[in-house]
Amino acid sequence: MTPSTPRLVVAAPSSGSGKTTVATGLMAAFAARGLAVSPHKVGPDYIDPGYHALATGRTGRNLDAYLCGPELVAPLFLHGARGCDIAVVEGVMGLYDGAAGEGELASTAQVAKLLGAPVVLVVDASAQSRSVAALVHGFVSWDPQVRIGGVILNKVGSARHEELLRKALDSVGVPVLGALRRARPVETPSRHLGLVPVAERRALALSAVSEMAELVSRGCDLPALEALARTAGAVPGGAAPWTPDLSPTHDDPSASAEGPRPRVAVAGGPAFTFSYAEHTELLTAAGAEVVIFDPLRDEELPEGTAGLVIGGGFPEVYAAELSANEPLRKAVAELARSGAPVAAECAGLLYLCRELDGSPMCGVLDATARMAQRLTLGYRDAVAVGDSVLAAAGARMRGHEFHRTVVEPGAGAAPAWGIRGRERRVEGFVQRGVHASYLHTHWASEPGVARRFVERCRTS
């Protein structure tokens, strides 16, 4: 891998245009041609990267300029693209849509510029013909620093429809690199937070990815798309690949990676699928032995567990099964009572409550959780209210909320975070070694979080 890894960004005028199908299918189609493909997703989405991993056989990674800062986008990209022949980056929402009220921040366009990558625009052409030229012209001319290198037309009705679309686009000067006919949608079922994760339907997901690859291979000019990817030069700014930071935490300069490797159990399986790959890499780099376990199946924590990380996912879908695993619930509660470090985000927060939709959970927190009608979604600026196993009081981090549940009360006597901005509030729980919150954070933005957690595992 070099800083000039061939790369494409797959974007669209809006959500629902078909970019996930095209991006995932393109990844799989390139892999089928013998290329080592590096898969990436713009934004905080945890689900699409699972499908990307199936398509490529490599870990799907996120590029989020809000959570990690624009300066880390290129290094994190290069880290993921090590050893690859080509990289495909799936965008988020519409090409120029980013964090609300923050201009281009966290948009697909910003990431494309930070990577110096050409953009392929996926356009839903189902209800237009000549107007497609005006649409594409607008996206091409809006920001001259964004290089739209080609268009893929989606949901094309017929050969005649395709002819009209191609003729209209001749005047724009952007090549049409594919035309996908309107057909039965690839089966990728959704529910209240988006697509059903791969971990819950692996065999069917493999079939869906295969269909996407066939659709893209049949309707797109793969050699032309690969050639476009190869026009990307060196990543701007001379960025080097990101590596896990092994330096001590800012608040504990005496911290050291020396000594025995504490075992950190990380929840996985179908109920807990939301996690950034860099988190386990950072924990390992900080000196931990990371062991994945499945709260739906395993009745005990891994032997010798010194710390526990429970990320996001869908415990509300598996509440009955999680509740039925009483031995593990008791083991988690016992570990928390011992003062061992426990970091829980969103789904993990729900699992630590007394109950979820009436089903008994671990009872670590004096709170209850239930499904709600309203979706809570958005980036957050947060500050640590007090000291915890993740952060020192006053530490600032950026995070993301994405849930359709409510926890009552929303904060404990010692809250985890104070949310800044228009909606000033406190949320989450800190008690003994437990840090539980709705906020999803990306630890690459502050590697000291993982180091602090592992040090607490050594000393608790």
PDB file of C-alpha atoms in Angstrom, residues 124 330 370 422 439:
ATOM      1  CA  ASP A 124     -32.038   7.386  -9.336  1.00  0.00           C
ATOM      2  CA  LYS A 330     -25.438 -12.238  37.114  1.00  0.00           C
ATOM      3  CA  ARG A 370     -38.142   0.871  26.786  1.00  0.00           C
ATOM      4  CA  ARG A 422     -28.432  24.030  21.859  1.00  0.00           C
ATOM      5  CA  LEU A 439     -23.220   8.318  23.225  1.00  0.00           C
TER       6      LEU A 439
END
